[in-house]
mmCIF file of C-alpha atoms in Angstrom:
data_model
loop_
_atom_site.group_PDB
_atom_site.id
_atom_site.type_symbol
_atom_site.label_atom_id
_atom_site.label_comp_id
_atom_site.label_asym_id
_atom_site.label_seq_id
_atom_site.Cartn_x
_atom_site.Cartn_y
_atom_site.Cartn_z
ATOM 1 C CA UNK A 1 106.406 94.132 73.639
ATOM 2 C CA UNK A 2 104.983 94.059 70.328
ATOM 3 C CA UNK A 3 102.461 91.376 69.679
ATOM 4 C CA UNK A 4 98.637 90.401 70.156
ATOM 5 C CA UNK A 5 96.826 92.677 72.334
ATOM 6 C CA UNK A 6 95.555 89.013 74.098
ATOM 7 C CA UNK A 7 98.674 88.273 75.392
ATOM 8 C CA UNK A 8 99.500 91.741 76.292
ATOM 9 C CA UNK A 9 95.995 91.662 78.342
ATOM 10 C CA UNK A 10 97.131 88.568 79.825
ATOM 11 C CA UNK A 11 100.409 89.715 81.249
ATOM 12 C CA UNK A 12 98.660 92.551 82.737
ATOM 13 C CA UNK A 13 95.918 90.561 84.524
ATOM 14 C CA UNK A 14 99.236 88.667 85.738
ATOM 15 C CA UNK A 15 101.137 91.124 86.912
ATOM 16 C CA UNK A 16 98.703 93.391 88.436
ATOM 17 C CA UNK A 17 97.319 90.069 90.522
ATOM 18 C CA UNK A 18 101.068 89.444 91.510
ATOM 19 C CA UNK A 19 101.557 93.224 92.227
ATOM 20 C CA UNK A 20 98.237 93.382 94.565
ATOM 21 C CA UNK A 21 99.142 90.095 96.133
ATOM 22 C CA UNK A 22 102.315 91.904 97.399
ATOM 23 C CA UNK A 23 100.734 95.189 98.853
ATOM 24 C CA UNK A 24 98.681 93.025 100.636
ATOM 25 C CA UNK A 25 101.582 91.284 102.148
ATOM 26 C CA UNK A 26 103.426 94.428 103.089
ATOM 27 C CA UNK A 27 100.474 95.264 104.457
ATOM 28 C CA UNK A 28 100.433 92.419 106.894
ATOM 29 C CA UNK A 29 103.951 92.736 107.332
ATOM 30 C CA UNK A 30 105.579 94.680 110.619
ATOM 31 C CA UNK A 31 108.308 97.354 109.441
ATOM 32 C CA UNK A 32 111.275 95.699 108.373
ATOM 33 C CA UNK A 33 112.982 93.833 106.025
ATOM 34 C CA UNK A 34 109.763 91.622 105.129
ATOM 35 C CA UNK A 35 107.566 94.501 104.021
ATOM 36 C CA UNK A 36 110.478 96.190 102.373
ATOM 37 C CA UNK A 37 111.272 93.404 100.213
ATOM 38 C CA UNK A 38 106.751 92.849 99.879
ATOM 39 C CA UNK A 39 107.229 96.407 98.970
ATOM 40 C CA UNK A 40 109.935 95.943 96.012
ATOM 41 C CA UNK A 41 107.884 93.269 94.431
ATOM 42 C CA UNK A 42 104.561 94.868 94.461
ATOM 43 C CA UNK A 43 106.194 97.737 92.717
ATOM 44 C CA UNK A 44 107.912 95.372 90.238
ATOM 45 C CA UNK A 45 104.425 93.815 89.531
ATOM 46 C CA UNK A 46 102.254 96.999 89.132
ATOM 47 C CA UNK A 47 104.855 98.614 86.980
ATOM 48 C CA UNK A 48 105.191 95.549 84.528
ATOM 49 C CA UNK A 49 101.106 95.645 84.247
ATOM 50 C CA UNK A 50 101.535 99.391 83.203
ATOM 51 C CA UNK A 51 104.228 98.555 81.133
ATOM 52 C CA UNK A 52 101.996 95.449 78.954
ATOM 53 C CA UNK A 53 99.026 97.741 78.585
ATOM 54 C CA UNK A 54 98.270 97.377 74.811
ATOM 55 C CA UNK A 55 99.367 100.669 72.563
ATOM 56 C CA UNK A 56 96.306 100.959 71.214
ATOM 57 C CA UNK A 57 94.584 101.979 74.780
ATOM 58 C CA UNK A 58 97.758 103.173 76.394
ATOM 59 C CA UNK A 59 100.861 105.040 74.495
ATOM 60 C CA UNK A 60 102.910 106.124 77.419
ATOM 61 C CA UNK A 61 105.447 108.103 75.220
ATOM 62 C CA UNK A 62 106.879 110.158 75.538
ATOM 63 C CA UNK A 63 106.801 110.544 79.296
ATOM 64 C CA UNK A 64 106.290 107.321 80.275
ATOM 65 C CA UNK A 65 109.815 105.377 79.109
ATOM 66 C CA UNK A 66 111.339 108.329 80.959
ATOM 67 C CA UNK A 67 109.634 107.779 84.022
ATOM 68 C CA UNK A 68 109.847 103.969 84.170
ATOM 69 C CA UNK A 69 113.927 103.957 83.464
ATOM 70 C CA UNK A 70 113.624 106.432 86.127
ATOM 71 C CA UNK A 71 111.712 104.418 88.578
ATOM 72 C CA UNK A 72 113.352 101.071 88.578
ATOM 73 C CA UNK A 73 116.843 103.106 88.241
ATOM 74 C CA UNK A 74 116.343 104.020 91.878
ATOM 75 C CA UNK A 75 114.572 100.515 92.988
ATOM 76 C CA UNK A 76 117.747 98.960 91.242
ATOM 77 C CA UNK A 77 119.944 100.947 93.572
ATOM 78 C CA UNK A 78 118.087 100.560 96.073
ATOM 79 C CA UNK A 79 117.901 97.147 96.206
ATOM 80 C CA UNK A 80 121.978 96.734 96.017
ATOM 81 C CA UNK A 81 122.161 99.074 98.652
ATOM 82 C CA UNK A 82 124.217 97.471 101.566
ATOM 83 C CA UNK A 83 122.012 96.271 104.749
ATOM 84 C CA UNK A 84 122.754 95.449 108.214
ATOM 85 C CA UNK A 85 124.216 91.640 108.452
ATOM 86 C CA UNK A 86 121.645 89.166 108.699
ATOM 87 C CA UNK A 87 118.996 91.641 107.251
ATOM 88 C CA UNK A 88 116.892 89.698 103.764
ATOM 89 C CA UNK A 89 118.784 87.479 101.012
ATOM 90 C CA UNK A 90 121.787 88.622 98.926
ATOM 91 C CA UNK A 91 120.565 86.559 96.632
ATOM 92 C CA UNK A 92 117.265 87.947 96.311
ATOM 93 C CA UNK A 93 118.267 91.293 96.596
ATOM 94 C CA UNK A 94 120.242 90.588 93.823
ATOM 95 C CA UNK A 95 117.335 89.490 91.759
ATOM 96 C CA UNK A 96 114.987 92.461 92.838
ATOM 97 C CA UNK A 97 118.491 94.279 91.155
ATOM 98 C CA UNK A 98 118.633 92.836 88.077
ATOM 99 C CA UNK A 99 114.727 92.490 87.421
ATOM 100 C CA UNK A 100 114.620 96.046 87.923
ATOM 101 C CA UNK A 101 117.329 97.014 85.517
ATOM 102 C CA UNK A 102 115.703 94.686 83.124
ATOM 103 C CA UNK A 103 112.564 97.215 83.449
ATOM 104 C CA UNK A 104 114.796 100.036 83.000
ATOM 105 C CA UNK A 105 116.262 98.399 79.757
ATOM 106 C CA UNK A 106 112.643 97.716 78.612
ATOM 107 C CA UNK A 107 112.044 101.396 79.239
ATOM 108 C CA UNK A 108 114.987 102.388 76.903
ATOM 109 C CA UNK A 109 114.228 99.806 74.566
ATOM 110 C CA UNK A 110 110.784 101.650 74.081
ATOM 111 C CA UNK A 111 112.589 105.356 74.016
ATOM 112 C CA UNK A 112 114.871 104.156 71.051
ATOM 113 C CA UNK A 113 112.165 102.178 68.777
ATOM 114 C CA UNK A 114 112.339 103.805 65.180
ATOM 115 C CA UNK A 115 108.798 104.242 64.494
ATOM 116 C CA UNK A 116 105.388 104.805 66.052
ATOM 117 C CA UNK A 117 103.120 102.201 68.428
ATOM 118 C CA UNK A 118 106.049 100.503 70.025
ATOM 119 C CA UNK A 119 105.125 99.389 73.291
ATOM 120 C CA UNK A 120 104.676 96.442 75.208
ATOM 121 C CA UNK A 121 102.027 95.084 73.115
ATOM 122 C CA UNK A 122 100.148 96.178 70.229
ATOM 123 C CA UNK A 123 100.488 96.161 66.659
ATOM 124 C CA UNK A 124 103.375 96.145 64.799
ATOM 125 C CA UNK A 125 103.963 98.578 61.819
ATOM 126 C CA UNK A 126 105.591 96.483 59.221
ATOM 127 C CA UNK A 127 109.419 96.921 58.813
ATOM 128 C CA UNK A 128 108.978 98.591 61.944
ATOM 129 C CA UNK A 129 112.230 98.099 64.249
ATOM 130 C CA UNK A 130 111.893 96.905 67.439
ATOM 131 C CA UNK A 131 114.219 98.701 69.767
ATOM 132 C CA UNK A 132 117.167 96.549 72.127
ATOM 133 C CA UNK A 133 120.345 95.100 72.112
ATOM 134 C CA UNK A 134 119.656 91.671 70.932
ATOM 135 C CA UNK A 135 122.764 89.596 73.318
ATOM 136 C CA UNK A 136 121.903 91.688 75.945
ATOM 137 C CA UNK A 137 117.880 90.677 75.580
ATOM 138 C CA UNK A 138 119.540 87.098 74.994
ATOM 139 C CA UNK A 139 121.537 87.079 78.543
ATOM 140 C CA UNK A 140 118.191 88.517 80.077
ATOM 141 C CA UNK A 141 116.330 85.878 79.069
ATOM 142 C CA UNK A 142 118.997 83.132 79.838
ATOM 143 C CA UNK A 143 118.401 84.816 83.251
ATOM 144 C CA UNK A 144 114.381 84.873 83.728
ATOM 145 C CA UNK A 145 114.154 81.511 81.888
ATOM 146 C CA UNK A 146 116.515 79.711 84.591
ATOM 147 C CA UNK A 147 114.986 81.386 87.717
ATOM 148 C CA UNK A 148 111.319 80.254 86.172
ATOM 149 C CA UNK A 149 112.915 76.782 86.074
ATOM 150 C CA UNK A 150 114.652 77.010 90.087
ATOM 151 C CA UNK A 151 111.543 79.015 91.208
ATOM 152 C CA UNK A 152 109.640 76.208 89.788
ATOM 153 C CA UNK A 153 111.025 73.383 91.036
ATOM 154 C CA UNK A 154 110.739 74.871 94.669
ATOM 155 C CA UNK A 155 107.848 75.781 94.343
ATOM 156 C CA UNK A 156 106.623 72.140 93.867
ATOM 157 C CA UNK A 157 107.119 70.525 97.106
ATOM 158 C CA UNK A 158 106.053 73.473 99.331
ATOM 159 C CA UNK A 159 102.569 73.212 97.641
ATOM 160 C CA UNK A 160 103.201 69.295 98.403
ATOM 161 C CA UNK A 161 103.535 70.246 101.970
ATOM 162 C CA UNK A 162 100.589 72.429 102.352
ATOM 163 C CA UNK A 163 98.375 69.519 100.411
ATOM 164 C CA UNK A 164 99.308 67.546 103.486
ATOM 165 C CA UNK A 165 99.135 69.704 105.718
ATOM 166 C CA UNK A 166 95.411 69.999 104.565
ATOM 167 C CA UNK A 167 94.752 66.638 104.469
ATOM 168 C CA UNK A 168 96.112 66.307 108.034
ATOM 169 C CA UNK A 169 93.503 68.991 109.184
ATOM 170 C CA UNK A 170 95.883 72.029 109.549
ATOM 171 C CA UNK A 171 94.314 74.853 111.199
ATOM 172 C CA UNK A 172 93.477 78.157 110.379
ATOM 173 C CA UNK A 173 94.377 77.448 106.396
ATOM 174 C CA UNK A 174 98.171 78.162 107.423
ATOM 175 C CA UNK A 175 99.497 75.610 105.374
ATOM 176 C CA UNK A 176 103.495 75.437 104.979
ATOM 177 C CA UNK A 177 103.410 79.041 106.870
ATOM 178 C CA UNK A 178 104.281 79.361 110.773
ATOM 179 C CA UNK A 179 100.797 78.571 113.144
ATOM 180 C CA UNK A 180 98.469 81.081 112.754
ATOM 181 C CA UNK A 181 100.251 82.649 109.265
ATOM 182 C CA UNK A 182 97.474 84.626 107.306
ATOM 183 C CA UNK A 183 97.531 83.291 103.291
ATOM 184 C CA UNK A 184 98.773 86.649 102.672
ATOM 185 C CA UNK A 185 102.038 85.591 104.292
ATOM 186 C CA UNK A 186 102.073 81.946 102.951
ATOM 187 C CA UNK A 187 105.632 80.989 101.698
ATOM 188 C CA UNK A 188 104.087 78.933 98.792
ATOM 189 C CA UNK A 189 102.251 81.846 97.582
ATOM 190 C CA UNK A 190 105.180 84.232 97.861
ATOM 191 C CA UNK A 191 107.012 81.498 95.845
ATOM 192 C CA UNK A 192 104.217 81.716 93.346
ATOM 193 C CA UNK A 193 104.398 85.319 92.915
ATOM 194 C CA UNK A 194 107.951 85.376 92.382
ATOM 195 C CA UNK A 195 107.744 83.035 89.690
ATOM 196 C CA UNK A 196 104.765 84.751 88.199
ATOM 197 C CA UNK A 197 106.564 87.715 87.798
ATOM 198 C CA UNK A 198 109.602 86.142 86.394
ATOM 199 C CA UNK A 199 106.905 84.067 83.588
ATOM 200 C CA UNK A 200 105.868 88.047 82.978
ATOM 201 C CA UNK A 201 109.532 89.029 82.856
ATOM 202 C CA UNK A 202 110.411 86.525 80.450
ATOM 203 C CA UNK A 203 107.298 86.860 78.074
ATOM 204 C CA UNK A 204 107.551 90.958 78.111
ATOM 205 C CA UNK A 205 111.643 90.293 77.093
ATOM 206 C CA UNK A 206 110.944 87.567 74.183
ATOM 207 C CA UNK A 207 108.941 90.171 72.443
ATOM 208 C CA UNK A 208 110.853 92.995 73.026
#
């Protein structure tokens, strides 16, 4: 992402909050699908905060594109791998699929830019070209926007629910989550990590 450093900075505060909200989660989750899927999105977070560190403290070329394409070629594949009936979301695992391909396309995108200090953020040499295949960027952030929007909108009346809850003296701070739920497995903070990472997604995509 080319751009202010600022707004690189504050995608990687984002991300790397999202990204240590989900090891947390997997950490409090019992082997399964839960802390596989806690597992996919605290990797997704950690490696877009890596991948917004400005230029001008962090050039990761010309290992680093490389290694991310790499990375989220496998967690891609992964994540469309086929599971036992009954076993997480197609849906999600869907998503998980396609952000992660998005990251490897980022990682190309950086591989193929034409001249030096193209990253994720950082300045721009004039007449500098950034690198990309501008419909596919364009269906990508079709995608992103849309989930943001859904991920939104549901998010809204599960923080509703654990408002009331509060007010109706809920115990233990559990919220919208089953009795006794830790915050770190809180639906409406899951929900909010989800669509902080696709806000990240979107923003690291428009300035591709």
């Amino acid at each position: 992402m080319h751009g202010p450093p600022l707004i690189g900075w504050l995608l990687v505060a984002l991300c790397a909050a999202t990204g240590g909200y989900c090891l947390l989660q997997m950490r409090g989750e019992p082997p399964g699908p839960g802390r596989r899927v806690a597992g996919a999105e605290a990797l997704m977070g950690l490696g877009m905060a890596v991948m917004a560190v400005p230029s001008t403290v962090l050039d990761p070329r010309p290992w680093g594109p490389p290694a991310f394409a790499a990375v989220f070629a496998v967690a891609a594949v992964r994540a469309l791998l086929p599971v036992p009936r009954g076993v997480g979301l197609p849906g999600h695992r869907l998503h998980h699929a396609v952000g992660a391909l998005a990251m490897v396309y980022m990682a190309l995108a950086m591989m193929v830019g034409t001249t030096g200090g193209h990253h994720h953020t950082g300045g721009m040499a004039p007449g500098r070209m950034a690198g990309g295949v501008p419909l596919l960027t364009g269906v990508l952030l079709v995608y992103f926007a849309v989930y943001v929007v859904r991920s939104g909108l549901r998010l809204v009346p599960m923080t509703d629910g654990a408002v009331d809850g509060a007010g109706g003296g809920a115990v233990d701070g559990a919220g919208t989550g089953p009795p006794g739920a830790g915050w770190s497995r809180r639906p409406e903070l899951r929900h909010a990590c989800r669509l902080s990472m696709g806000i990240g997604m979107f923003a690291m995509l428009l300035a591709l």
